[in-house]
Coordinates of C-alpha atoms in Angstrom, one line a residue:
Chain Q
X1243 CA -11.6 30.4 24.8
X1244 CA -15.6 30.9 24.2
X1245 CA -15.3 28.3 21.8
X1246 CA -15.8 25.5 23.9
X1247 CA -19.1 26.7 25.8
X1248 CA -19.9 27.3 21.9
X1249 CA -21.7 23.5 21.3
X1250 CA -23.9 24.8 24.7
X1251 CA -25.1 27.7 24.3
X1252 CA -26.1 27.7 20.4
X1253 CA -28.1 25.4 20.3
X1254 CA -29.7 27.2 23.7
X1255 CA -30.3 30.0 22.1
X1256 CA -31.4 28.7 19.3
X1257 CA -34.5 27.0 20.7
X1258 CA -35.7 30.0 23.1
X1259 CA -35.7 32.2 19.2
X1260 CA -38.1 28.7 18.2
X1261 CA -40.4 29.4 21.1
X1262 CA -40.9 32.4 20.3
X1263 CA -41.4 32.1 16.5
X1264 CA -44.5 29.6 16.1
X1265 CA -43.9 29.8 12.3
X1266 CA -43.0 25.8 10.8
X1267 CA -40.4 26.9 8.2
X1268 CA -38.8 30.0 10.4
X1269 CA -39.0 26.9 13.5
X1270 CA -37.3 24.3 11.1
X1271 CA -34.2 26.7 9.7
X1272 CA -33.9 27.7 13.4
X1273 CA -33.2 24.2 13.9
X1274 CA -30.9 23.7 11.1
X1275 CA -28.8 27.3 11.7
X1276 CA -28.6 25.6 15.6
X1277 CA -27.7 22.2 14.4
X1278 CA -25.3 23.5 11.4
X1279 CA -24.0 25.9 14.1
X1280 CA -23.1 23.3 16.7
X1281 CA -21.3 20.9 14.3
X1282 CA -19.6 23.8 12.8
X1283 CA -17.9 24.9 16.3
X1284 CA -17.7 21.7 17.2
X1285 CA -15.3 21.3 14.2
X1286 CA -13.8 24.5 15.4
X1287 CA -12.5 22.8 18.6
X1288 CA -11.4 19.4 17.2
X1289 CA -9.4 21.3 14.9
X1290 CA -8.0 23.8 18.1
X1291 CA -7.6 20.4 19.9
X1292 CA -5.3 18.5 17.7
X1293 CA -3.3 22.3 17.3
X1294 CA -2.5 23.1 20.6
X1295 CA -4.1 20.1 23.2
X1296 CA -6.3 19.7 25.5
X1297 CA -9.0 23.3 25.9
X1298 CA -9.6 24.7 29.6
X1299 CA -12.8 27.0 30.3
X1300 CA -12.9 27.5 34.1
X1301 CA -16.9 29.7 33.9
X1302 CA -17.0 32.4 36.3
X1303 CA -13.5 32.3 36.4
X1304 CA -13.3 30.5 39.4
X1305 CA -9.9 28.6 39.3
X1306 CA -10.4 24.9 38.9
X1307 CA -11.3 22.9 41.8
X1308 CA -13.2 25.1 42.8
X1309 CA -15.2 26.2 39.5
X1310 CA -16.8 24.2 37.1
X1311 CA -14.2 24.0 34.2
X1312 CA -15.7 22.8 31.1
X1313 CA -12.7 20.2 29.2
X1314 CA -12.2 19.7 25.4
X1315 CA -10.1 16.9 24.6
X1316 CA -9.2 14.8 21.6
X1317 CA -12.7 12.6 22.9
X1318 CA -15.0 14.6 23.6
X1319 CA -14.5 16.7 20.8
X1320 CA -14.7 13.3 18.4
X1321 CA -18.2 13.4 20.4
X1322 CA -19.6 16.3 19.7
X1323 CA -18.6 16.5 16.4
X1324 CA -20.1 13.3 15.7
X1325 CA -23.4 15.0 17.8
X1326 CA -23.2 17.9 15.4
X1327 CA -23.3 15.6 12.4
X1328 CA -26.1 13.0 13.5
X1329 CA -28.4 16.5 14.9
X1330 CA -28.1 17.9 11.5
X1331 CA -29.5 15.2 9.7
X1332 CA -31.8 14.6 12.3
X1333 CA -32.9 17.9 11.8
X1334 CA -33.5 18.1 7.9
X1335 CA -35.1 14.1 7.7
X1336 CA -37.3 16.3 10.6
X1337 CA -39.4 18.3 7.5
X1338 CA -41.2 15.3 5.9
X1339 CA -41.3 13.3 8.9
X1340 CA -43.1 15.1 11.8
X1341 CA -46.1 15.7 11.7
X1342 CA -47.8 19.1 12.0
X1343 CA -49.2 18.5 15.9
X1344 CA -45.9 17.7 16.7
X1345 CA -44.2 20.8 15.3
X1346 CA -47.0 23.0 17.3
X1347 CA -46.1 21.2 21.0
X1348 CA -42.1 22.6 20.7
X1349 CA -40.5 19.6 18.8
X1350 CA -37.6 21.5 17.0
X1351 CA -37.0 23.7 20.3
X1352 CA -37.0 20.2 22.5
X1353 CA -34.3 18.6 19.9
X1354 CA -32.2 21.6 20.3
X1355 CA -32.4 21.2 24.5
X1356 CA -31.3 17.6 23.7
X1357 CA -28.6 18.7 21.7
X1358 CA -27.6 20.9 24.0
X1359 CA -27.9 18.2 27.4
X1360 CA -25.6 16.0 24.6
X1361 CA -23.0 18.6 24.1
X1362 CA -22.4 19.9 27.9
X1363 CA -22.5 15.5 29.0
X1364 CA -19.1 15.8 26.2
X1365 CA -17.7 19.2 27.1
X1366 CA -17.5 19.7 30.5
X1367 CA -15.4 18.8 33.3
X1368 CA -17.4 18.3 36.7
X1369 CA -18.7 15.3 37.9
X1370 CA -21.9 16.6 39.4
X1371 CA -22.1 19.5 36.2
X1372 CA -22.1 16.1 33.9
X1373 CA -25.1 15.0 36.5
X1374 CA -27.0 18.1 35.8
X1375 CA -26.0 18.1 32.0
X1376 CA -27.6 14.1 32.1
X1377 CA -30.6 15.2 33.8
X1378 CA -31.0 18.1 30.6
X1379 CA -30.9 15.8 28.3
X1380 CA -33.3 12.8 29.5
X1381 CA -35.9 15.2 30.1
X1382 CA -36.2 16.5 26.6
X1383 CA -35.7 12.7 25.3
X1384 CA -38.5 12.4 27.9
X1385 CA -41.1 14.6 26.1
X1386 CA -39.9 13.7 23.0
X1387 CA -40.8 9.8 23.6
X1388 CA -44.0 11.1 24.8
X1389 CA -44.6 13.8 22.6
X1390 CA -48.1 12.7 20.5
X1391 CA -49.4 10.9 22.8
X1392 CA -50.7 6.9 21.3
X1393 CA -50.8 4.5 23.3
X1394 CA -47.6 2.5 22.7
X1395 CA -45.1 6.3 23.3
X1396 CA -47.3 6.2 26.3
X1397 CA -46.1 2.9 27.7
X1398 CA -42.4 3.2 26.1
X1399 CA -42.3 6.7 27.8
X1400 CA -43.0 5.1 30.8
X1401 CA -40.8 2.2 30.3
X1402 CA -38.0 4.6 29.6
X1403 CA -38.8 7.4 32.0
X1404 CA -38.9 4.8 35.3
X1405 CA -35.5 3.3 34.1
X1406 CA -33.9 6.2 33.9
X1407 CA -34.5 8.0 37.1
X1408 CA -33.4 4.9 39.0
X1409 CA -30.6 5.3 36.9
X1410 CA -30.3 8.9 37.7
X1411 CA -30.0 8.5 41.3
X1412 CA -27.5 5.7 41.6
X1413 CA -25.7 8.4 39.6
X1414 CA -26.2 11.2 41.9
X1415 CA -26.1 8.4 44.9
X1416 CA -22.7 7.6 44.2
X1417 CA -21.5 11.3 43.3
X1418 CA -22.4 11.8 46.7
X1419 CA -20.0 8.7 48.5
X1420 CA -17.3 10.4 45.8
X1421 CA -17.6 13.7 47.6
X1422 CA -17.4 12.2 50.5
X1423 CA -14.4 10.0 50.4
X1424 CA -12.6 13.3 47.8
X1425 CA -14.1 16.5 48.4
X1426 CA -13.8 17.5 45.4
X1427 CA -16.5 16.9 42.4
X1428 CA -14.3 18.3 39.6
X1429 CA -13.1 15.3 37.3
X1430 CA -9.1 15.8 37.0
X1431 CA -8.7 16.9 41.0
X1432 CA -10.8 13.8 41.8
X1433 CA -8.9 11.5 39.4
X1434 CA -5.5 12.8 41.7
X1435 CA -7.6 12.3 45.2
X1436 CA -8.5 9.1 44.3
X1437 CA -5.2 8.0 43.3
X1438 CA -4.4 8.3 46.8
X1439 CA -7.5 7.5 48.5
X1440 CA -7.4 5.7 52.1
X1441 CA -10.5 3.7 51.4
X1442 CA -10.1 1.1 48.6
X1443 CA -13.0 -1.2 48.7
X1444 CA -15.2 2.1 49.1
X1445 CA -13.8 3.4 46.0
X1446 CA -14.5 0.1 43.7
X1447 CA -17.8 0.2 45.5
X1448 CA -18.7 3.8 44.3
X1449 CA -16.4 2.9 40.9
X1450 CA -19.2 -0.5 40.6
X1451 CA -22.5 1.9 41.2
X1452 CA -21.3 4.3 38.5
X1453 CA -20.9 1.1 36.3
X1454 CA -24.7 0.5 37.3
X1455 CA -26.0 3.7 36.6
X1456 CA -24.3 4.3 33.5
X1457 CA -24.8 0.9 32.8
X1458 CA -28.4 1.3 32.7
X1459 CA -28.2 4.5 30.0
X1460 CA -26.5 2.4 28.0
X1461 CA -27.9 -0.5 27.9
X1462 CA -25.7 -3.3 29.1
X1463 CA -26.3 -6.9 30.3
X1464 CA -28.0 -7.3 32.0
X1465 CA -30.1 -3.8 31.9
X1466 CA -31.1 -3.9 28.4
X1467 CA -34.5 -4.5 28.3
X1468 CA -35.8 -1.3 28.2
X1469 CA -34.2 -0.5 25.6
X1470 CA -36.3 -2.1 22.4
X1471 CA -39.2 -1.4 24.9
X1472 CA -39.3 2.6 24.6
X1473 CA -37.0 3.7 21.0
X1474 CA -39.0 2.4 18.9
X1475 CA -42.3 4.8 20.3
X1476 CA -41.2 7.1 19.0
X1477 CA -41.5 8.7 15.7
X1478 CA -38.6 7.6 13.5
X1479 CA -36.3 11.2 13.3
X1480 CA -36.5 11.1 17.2
X1481 CA -35.5 7.3 17.7
X1482 CA -32.2 7.8 15.4
X1483 CA -31.4 10.5 17.6
X1484 CA -31.5 8.5 20.2
X1485 CA -29.7 5.3 19.3
X1486 CA -27.4 7.3 17.5
X1487 CA -26.4 10.0 20.4
X1488 CA -27.8 8.5 23.7
X1489 CA -26.7 5.3 24.7
X1490 CA -23.4 6.8 23.6
X1491 CA -23.7 9.4 25.5
X1492 CA -23.5 6.6 28.8
X1493 CA -20.7 5.1 26.4
X1494 CA -18.8 8.2 27.1
X1495 CA -20.0 8.7 30.2
X1496 CA -18.6 4.8 30.8
X1497 CA -15.3 5.8 29.2
X1498 CA -13.9 8.4 31.3
X1499 CA -15.1 7.4 34.5
X1500 CA -13.0 4.2 33.4
X1501 CA -10.0 5.6 32.3
X1502 CA -10.1 9.0 34.8
X1503 CA -11.1 8.4 37.8
X1504 CA -11.6 4.0 38.4
X1505 CA -8.0 2.4 37.6
X1506 CA -7.2 1.6 40.7
X1507 CA -8.6 -1.9 41.0
X1508 CA -8.6 -2.8 36.8
X1509 CA -7.9 -6.2 37.7
X1510 CA -11.6 -6.4 39.1
X1511 CA -13.5 -3.6 37.1
X1512 CA -11.8 -4.1 33.6
X1513 CA -12.2 -7.6 33.8
X1514 CA -16.0 -7.5 35.2
X1515 CA -16.7 -4.9 32.4
X1516 CA -14.9 -7.5 29.4
X1517 CA -17.1 -10.6 31.0
X1518 CA -20.6 -7.5 30.9
X1519 CA -19.2 -6.5 27.4
X1520 CA -19.5 -10.6 25.7
X1521 CA -22.8 -10.6 27.2
X1522 CA -24.7 -7.8 25.5
X1523 CA -23.3 -8.5 22.5
X1524 CA -24.4 -12.3 22.8
X1525 CA -28.4 -10.7 25.1
X1526 CA -28.8 -8.6 21.6
X1527 CA -27.8 -10.3 18.5
X1528 CA -29.9 -13.1 19.5
X1529 CA -32.7 -10.8 20.7
X1530 CA -32.5 -9.5 17.7
X1531 CA -32.3 -12.7 15.7
X1532 CA -36.3 -13.5 16.9
X1533 CA -37.8 -10.1 16.0
X1534 CA -39.5 -9.8 13.2
X1535 CA -40.5 -5.9 13.5
X1536 CA -37.9 -3.5 11.5
X1537 CA -37.3 -1.1 14.5
X1538 CA -37.5 -3.0 17.1
X1539 CA -34.1 -5.5 14.9
X1540 CA -32.6 -3.0 15.0
X1541 CA -33.1 -1.1 18.3
X1542 CA -32.1 -4.9 19.9
X1543 CA -28.8 -4.3 17.1
X1544 CA -27.2 -1.0 19.4
X1545 CA -27.3 -3.1 22.5
X1546 CA -24.9 -6.0 21.0
X1547 CA -22.5 -2.9 19.0
X1548 CA -22.4 -0.9 22.9
X1549 CA -20.7 -4.2 23.8
X1550 CA -17.8 -3.8 21.1
X1551 CA -17.3 -0.4 21.8
X1552 CA -17.3 -1.8 26.6
X1553 CA -15.0 -4.9 25.5
X1554 CA -12.7 -1.7 23.6
X1555 CA -13.0 0.1 27.6
X1556 CA -13.0 -3.0 29.6
X1557 CA -9.0 -4.9 27.6
X1558 CA -7.6 -1.5 28.1
X1559 CA -4.7 -1.2 25.7
X1560 CA -4.2 1.4 23.5
X1561 CA -4.9 -0.6 20.4
X1562 CA -8.4 -1.5 22.1
X1563 CA -9.1 2.1 23.1
X1564 CA -8.2 3.3 19.8
X1565 CA -10.9 0.4 18.4
X1566 CA -13.7 1.5 20.4
X1567 CA -13.7 4.9 19.6
X1568 CA -13.2 3.9 15.8
X1569 CA -16.0 1.8 16.6
X1570 CA -18.3 5.0 18.2
X1571 CA -17.3 6.8 15.3
X1572 CA -18.5 4.3 12.6
X1573 CA -21.4 3.3 15.2
X1574 CA -23.6 6.8 15.9
X1575 CA -23.3 7.2 11.8
X1576 CA -24.1 3.5 11.0
X1577 CA -26.9 3.0 13.3
X1578 CA -29.0 6.8 13.3
X1579 CA -28.7 6.3 9.0
X1580 CA -30.7 2.5 9.3
X1581 CA -32.5 4.3 11.1
X1582 CA -34.0 7.0 8.9
X1583 CA -34.0 4.5 6.6
X1584 CA -36.5 2.7 8.5
X1585 CA -38.9 5.6 8.5
X1586 CA -38.3 6.3 4.7
X1587 CA -39.4 2.3 3.9
X1588 CA -42.1 3.4 6.7
X1589 CA -43.1 6.4 5.0
X1590 CA -43.2 4.2 1.7
X1591 CA -45.1 1.5 2.6
X1592 CA -47.2 2.5 5.8
X1593 CA -45.7 -1.2 8.1
X1594 CA -42.7 -1.5 10.6
X1595 CA -43.8 -5.2 10.2
X1596 CA -41.4 -6.9 7.6
X1597 CA -44.3 -9.7 6.5
X1598 CA -46.1 -6.1 5.1
X1599 CA -43.6 -5.1 2.9
X1600 CA -41.3 -5.7 0.5
X1601 CA -40.4 -4.9 -3.4
X1602 CA -37.9 -2.3 -2.5
X1603 CA -35.4 -3.3 -4.5
X1604 CA -37.5 -3.2 -7.2
X1605 CA -39.3 0.0 -7.1
X1606 CA -36.9 2.1 -5.2
X1607 CA -33.1 0.8 -5.9
X1608 CA -31.6 3.7 -4.7
X1609 CA -32.9 3.0 -0.8
X1610 CA -32.5 -0.4 -1.9
X1611 CA -28.1 0.0 -2.1
X1612 CA -28.3 3.2 0.9
X1613 CA -30.2 0.4 3.0
X1614 CA -27.0 -2.1 1.8
X1615 CA -24.1 0.8 2.6
X1616 CA -25.0 0.5 6.3
X1617 CA -25.9 -2.8 6.6
X1618 CA -23.2 -4.2 5.6
X1619 CA -20.6 -2.1 7.4
X1620 CA -22.2 -2.8 10.4
X1621 CA -22.6 -6.1 9.6
X1622 CA -18.2 -5.9 9.6
X1623 CA -17.9 -6.3 5.6
X1624 CA -14.8 -4.8 4.7
X1625 CA -14.4 -2.1 3.2
X1626 CA -16.8 -0.5 5.2
X1627 CA -16.1 1.8 7.8
X1628 CA -17.6 -1.6 10.3
X1629 CA -14.5 -4.2 9.4
X1630 CA -11.5 -1.9 10.8
X1631 CA -14.0 -1.0 13.5
X1632 CA -14.3 -5.1 14.6
X1633 CA -10.9 -5.6 13.3
X1634 CA -8.8 -3.6 14.9
X1635 CA -11.0 -4.8 18.3
X1636 CA -10.1 -8.6 17.8
X1637 CA -7.1 -7.7 16.9
X1638 CA -6.4 -5.8 20.6
X1639 CA -8.3 -8.4 22.1
X1640 CA -5.5 -11.1 20.1
X1641 CA -2.4 -9.5 21.4
X1642 CA -3.5 -8.9 25.3
X1643 CA -4.1 -12.8 25.1
X1644 CA -7.6 -12.9 25.3
X1645 CA -8.9 -15.0 22.5
X1646 CA -13.1 -16.0 24.0
X1647 CA -13.8 -12.2 23.6
X1648 CA -12.2 -12.6 20.3
X1649 CA -14.5 -15.7 19.2
X1650 CA -17.7 -13.8 20.7
X1651 CA -17.0 -11.0 19.0
X1652 CA -16.5 -12.7 15.4
X1653 CA -20.0 -15.1 16.3
X1654 CA -21.9 -11.3 16.8
X1655 CA -20.6 -10.3 13.3
X1656 CA -21.8 -13.2 11.7
X1657 CA -25.5 -13.0 13.3
X1658 CA -25.5 -9.6 12.8
X1659 CA -24.7 -10.2 9.2
X1660 CA -27.6 -12.8 9.5
X1661 CA -29.6 -10.4 10.8
X1662 CA -29.2 -8.0 8.1
X1663 CA -29.7 -10.0 4.8
X1664 CA -33.3 -10.9 6.7
X1665 CA -33.6 -7.3 6.2
X1666 CA -32.8 -7.3 3.5
X1667 CA -34.7 -10.1 1.7
X1668 CA -37.5 -9.1 3.4
X1669 CA -37.9 -6.0 2.6
X1670 CA -36.4 -5.4 -0.3
X1671 CA -35.8 -8.6 -1.9
X1672 CA -39.1 -10.4 -1.9
X1673 CA -42.5 -9.4 -3.7
X1674 CA -44.4 -7.2 -2.1
X1675 CA -47.4 -9.2 -0.1
X1676 CA -50.6 -8.3 -2.0
X1677 CA -52.4 -7.8 1.6
X1678 CA -50.7 -4.7 2.5
X1679 CA -52.1 -1.0 2.5
X1680 CA -51.7 0.8 -0.4
X1681 CA -47.9 2.2 -1.2
X1682 CA -48.2 6.0 -0.3
X1683 CA -47.6 9.3 -2.5
X1684 CA -44.5 11.1 -1.8
X1685 CA -43.5 14.4 -3.6
X1686 CA -40.6 14.6 -5.5
X1687 CA -39.5 16.9 -2.6
X1688 CA -40.3 15.6 -0.2
X1689 CA -38.7 12.3 -1.4
X1690 CA -35.5 14.4 -0.9
X1691 CA -35.8 15.1 1.8
X1692 CA -36.1 12.2 3.2
X1693 CA -33.3 10.9 1.2
X1694 CA -30.3 13.5 1.0
X1695 CA -29.7 12.6 5.0
X1696 CA -29.2 9.8 3.5
X1697 CA -27.3 9.6 1.5
X1698 CA -25.4 11.4 3.3
X1699 CA -24.8 10.0 5.8
X1700 CA -23.7 6.7 3.9
X1701 CA -21.1 8.6 1.5
X1702 CA -19.9 9.5 5.3
X1703 CA -19.5 5.3 5.9
X1704 CA -17.7 4.8 2.7
X1705 CA -15.7 7.6 3.6
X1706 CA -14.4 6.6 7.0
X1707 CA -13.8 3.0 5.8
X1708 CA -12.0 4.1 3.2
X1709 CA -10.2 7.0 4.5
X1710 CA -10.2 4.7 7.8
X1711 CA -6.0 5.2 8.3
X1712 CA -6.4 9.1 9.0
X1713 CA -9.5 8.0 11.0
X1714 CA -7.9 5.1 12.9
X1715 CA -4.5 7.9 13.9
X1716 CA -7.1 10.5 15.4
X1717 CA -8.7 7.6 17.5
X1718 CA -5.7 6.3 18.8
X1719 CA -4.4 9.9 19.1
X1720 CA -7.3 10.7 21.6
X1721 CA -7.0 6.9 23.0
X1722 CA -3.5 7.6 24.1
X1723 CA -4.6 10.5 25.7
X1724 CA -7.1 8.8 27.5
X1725 CA -4.6 6.2 28.6
X1726 CA -1.8 9.1 30.4
X1727 CA -4.7 11.5 32.2
X1728 CA -1.5 13.7 33.8
X1729 CA -1.9 15.7 30.4
X1730 CA -5.9 16.0 30.8
X1731 CA -5.1 16.5 34.8
X1732 CA -2.4 19.3 34.3
X1733 CA -4.7 21.2 32.1
X1734 CA -7.0 21.3 34.1
X1735 CA -5.8 22.4 37.1
X1736 CA -2.7 24.3 36.1
X1737 CA 0.4 24.3 37.4
X1738 CA -1.7 23.6 40.8
X1739 CA -0.1 19.4 41.2
Chain X
X347 CA -26.7 11.8 64.8
X348 CA -25.2 9.8 61.6
X349 CA -25.9 7.1 62.8
X350 CA -29.9 7.3 63.0
X351 CA -29.8 9.1 59.7
X352 CA -27.8 6.5 58.4
X353 CA -30.6 3.9 59.3
X354 CA -33.1 6.3 58.1
X355 CA -31.3 6.8 55.1
X356 CA -31.6 2.9 54.6
X357 CA -35.3 2.8 55.5
X358 CA -36.2 5.1 52.5
X359 CA -33.6 2.9 50.3
X360 CA -35.6 0.2 50.8
X361 CA -38.3 1.6 51.2
X362 CA -38.8 3.4 47.9
X363 CA -37.4 -0.3 46.1
X364 CA -40.2 -1.9 47.2
X365 CA -42.3 0.3 46.3
X366 CA -40.8 0.8 43.2
X367 CA -41.5 -3.2 42.2
X368 CA -45.1 -2.6 42.8
X369 CA -47.3 -3.6 40.0
X370 CA -49.2 -0.3 40.6
X371 CA -47.8 3.0 38.8
X372 CA -49.3 5.1 41.1
X373 CA -47.2 3.8 44.2
X374 CA -44.4 3.2 42.0
X375 CA -44.3 6.7 41.2
X376 CA -43.4 7.4 44.9
X377 CA -40.9 4.8 45.1
X378 CA -39.4 6.9 42.5
X379 CA -40.2 10.1 44.9
X380 CA -38.7 8.7 47.6
X381 CA -36.0 7.4 46.1
X382 CA -34.9 11.0 45.6
X383 CA -35.3 12.3 49.2
X384 CA -33.7 8.9 50.3
X385 CA -30.5 10.6 47.8
X386 CA -30.7 13.9 48.8
X387 CA -30.4 12.7 52.9
X388 CA -27.0 11.0 52.0
X389 CA -25.5 13.6 50.4
X390 CA -26.4 15.8 52.7
X391 CA -25.2 13.9 56.0
X392 CA -21.5 12.9 53.8
X393 CA -21.4 16.5 53.9
X394 CA -20.8 15.7 58.5
X395 CA -23.0 16.6 60.0
X396 CA -21.4 19.5 62.1
X397 CA -23.0 22.6 64.8
X398 CA -21.0 25.1 62.1
X399 CA -20.8 29.1 61.2
X400 CA -22.1 29.5 57.8
X401 CA -18.5 29.4 55.3
X402 CA -18.3 33.6 56.0
X403 CA -15.3 35.3 55.1
X404 CA -15.0 38.1 57.5
X405 CA -13.6 41.0 56.2
X406 CA -10.0 40.9 56.4
X407 CA -9.4 37.6 56.8
X408 CA -8.8 35.0 53.6
X409 CA -10.8 32.1 54.9
X410 CA -13.0 31.5 57.1
X411 CA -13.4 31.0 60.8
X412 CA -13.4 27.4 61.4
X413 CA -15.7 25.5 62.6
X414 CA -17.6 26.1 59.4
X415 CA -20.0 24.3 57.3
X416 CA -19.0 22.4 54.5
X417 CA -21.3 24.2 51.5
X418 CA -21.2 22.5 48.7
X419 CA -23.8 19.4 49.7
X420 CA -26.1 21.7 50.4
X421 CA -25.3 23.5 46.4
X422 CA -25.9 19.5 45.7
X423 CA -29.2 18.8 47.1
X424 CA -30.3 22.2 46.1
X425 CA -29.2 21.2 43.1
X426 CA -30.9 17.3 42.7
X427 CA -34.6 18.4 44.7
X428 CA -35.2 21.1 41.6
X429 CA -33.9 18.8 38.8
X430 CA -36.2 16.0 40.5
X431 CA -38.9 18.4 40.9
X432 CA -39.0 19.0 37.5
X433 CA -38.8 15.0 36.2
X434 CA -41.1 14.0 39.2
X435 CA -44.2 16.5 37.8
X436 CA -43.2 14.8 34.4
X437 CA -43.4 11.0 35.3
X438 CA -47.2 12.3 37.2
X439 CA -48.2 13.7 34.1
X440 CA -47.4 10.8 32.5
X441 CA -48.7 8.3 34.0
X442 CA -52.1 10.5 34.1
X443 CA -52.2 10.6 30.5
X444 CA -51.0 7.3 30.5
X445 CA -53.9 6.0 33.0
X446 CA -56.4 8.1 31.0
X447 CA -55.3 6.2 27.7
X448 CA -54.6 2.2 29.0
X449 CA -57.8 2.7 32.1
X450 CA -55.3 1.1 34.1
X451 CA -52.9 1.4 37.2
X452 CA -51.7 -2.2 36.5
X453 CA -47.5 -1.9 34.9
X454 CA -48.6 -5.8 33.9
X455 CA -51.3 -4.5 31.5
X456 CA -48.6 -1.8 29.5
X457 CA -47.5 -4.7 27.7
X458 CA -48.6 -3.1 24.4
X459 CA -44.2 -1.8 23.3
X460 CA -42.8 -5.7 24.2
X461 CA -43.9 -7.0 21.0
X462 CA -43.8 -10.8 19.8
X463 CA -41.9 -12.6 22.5

């Protein structure tokens, strides 16, 4: 099954070609081919997984616990498809929004390498290999944050690099300890070994180290402070990609290790996750309420939304996990889209500060409508995708008798609505203040290049809302697969018990 | 031997965390380097400290003759060293650029991206 490696190989070869072929237009076309190929192969994987069950490939033909396995179950396949969708949208958007200098210094090859790292993280079945893919992804993202050398970018990049290096060191330490307990690195094999491990206390310590390492990467409370300080400094196409995908790679890793590996002390670990998820939601949304800059408001909302996904994982029932996966599907598309819209607004009016913006409802009605769709979806207004995601999660929390977290989720959703209406009123509704710089002129061609990916993602949001039934069906199949790790284990290890 | 290494690793982690919490960004980078050394040594130690033969299989045999050393931790460390070398090289260039544009070595002055609090 070579198909599993295509989402990694296609961006890689596109990146190599783009490094050699320095023409701007050619690089863009190559990036589009790379991202499109990634999306196409990911859809192929999802189709094969839906038809034949979990797919496994042993690299170098070494049998499972010894070689490195690549595994695609429903969750991996869904995440890779989402990665492909966002990659295509962002590459398309970059054409008109990223300046020549950044392109000359290798913007597109880096973007493709980043996508390779993200796909690798989703598809690997080996915990050390996961660390390596994380590093590939982080290295590319470090350079993308700093690319351009503006002062704010350097400051933001410095914080981003430091916190991620610390998180990686904790991750690697935990992998080393895990190896000392079990003597294996293959996740399916680890799942068996940990179930019969002799030192349950040590296992829980390692579980908490993974929680901290991934908690930093997903900006979980209390490790969230770096995110609003570093995401908004990059070019907006990059911020959209990070907002949509990078933190979600962390969420994916959390879901993977806390369903496949660490299910020995659910009372302790998953209750801790539940408390953290509630606090994450609240701090994120309260942080957003106090901000007055478009991208910073959205960045704080990433944090509060992460809380919902982790809440689904923490409740640990089939319905809750399905809700979490539904939430990830909804969130990646909506969040990337909101950042792209902030980029279009910046392009039109030259600022991200709400007080300098205004009047866009009158001058750009289409943009206003396209903002309203993801914004209302984020807040959870029916029938958009966010409503169904929240509905499932809140219902799941009542089913296991956790009304407190349901109340938190509802309050946070109202506060999200507050933030979104704030942006709506300031950017689109009110008249444009006199003191602002001139409106920049966009050629119709550039306007089209900016608005097409935004419109496409908004359409997807509506589609997920209207077709909630099949999407939820897919999420719940992914969830039931996660809750029955035996299927994953036997697919990877074959007949070996 | 393992006890000595355990203290050394603990000391390295403590020193690394202390350095990371310093305000000087140069010292902070040194702390990050120490953190990766501590992690590498930890993996080396948990792999088992034995005076053993390399895990080579003699011709005709199906498994290596005991006692042999576990090669996996060494492979892990080698990978981790390469990665941390690359990342640290980038981090050093980054602080050099930051120093040039901000004109300070004090991380307290890197407040430009915190927004209005």
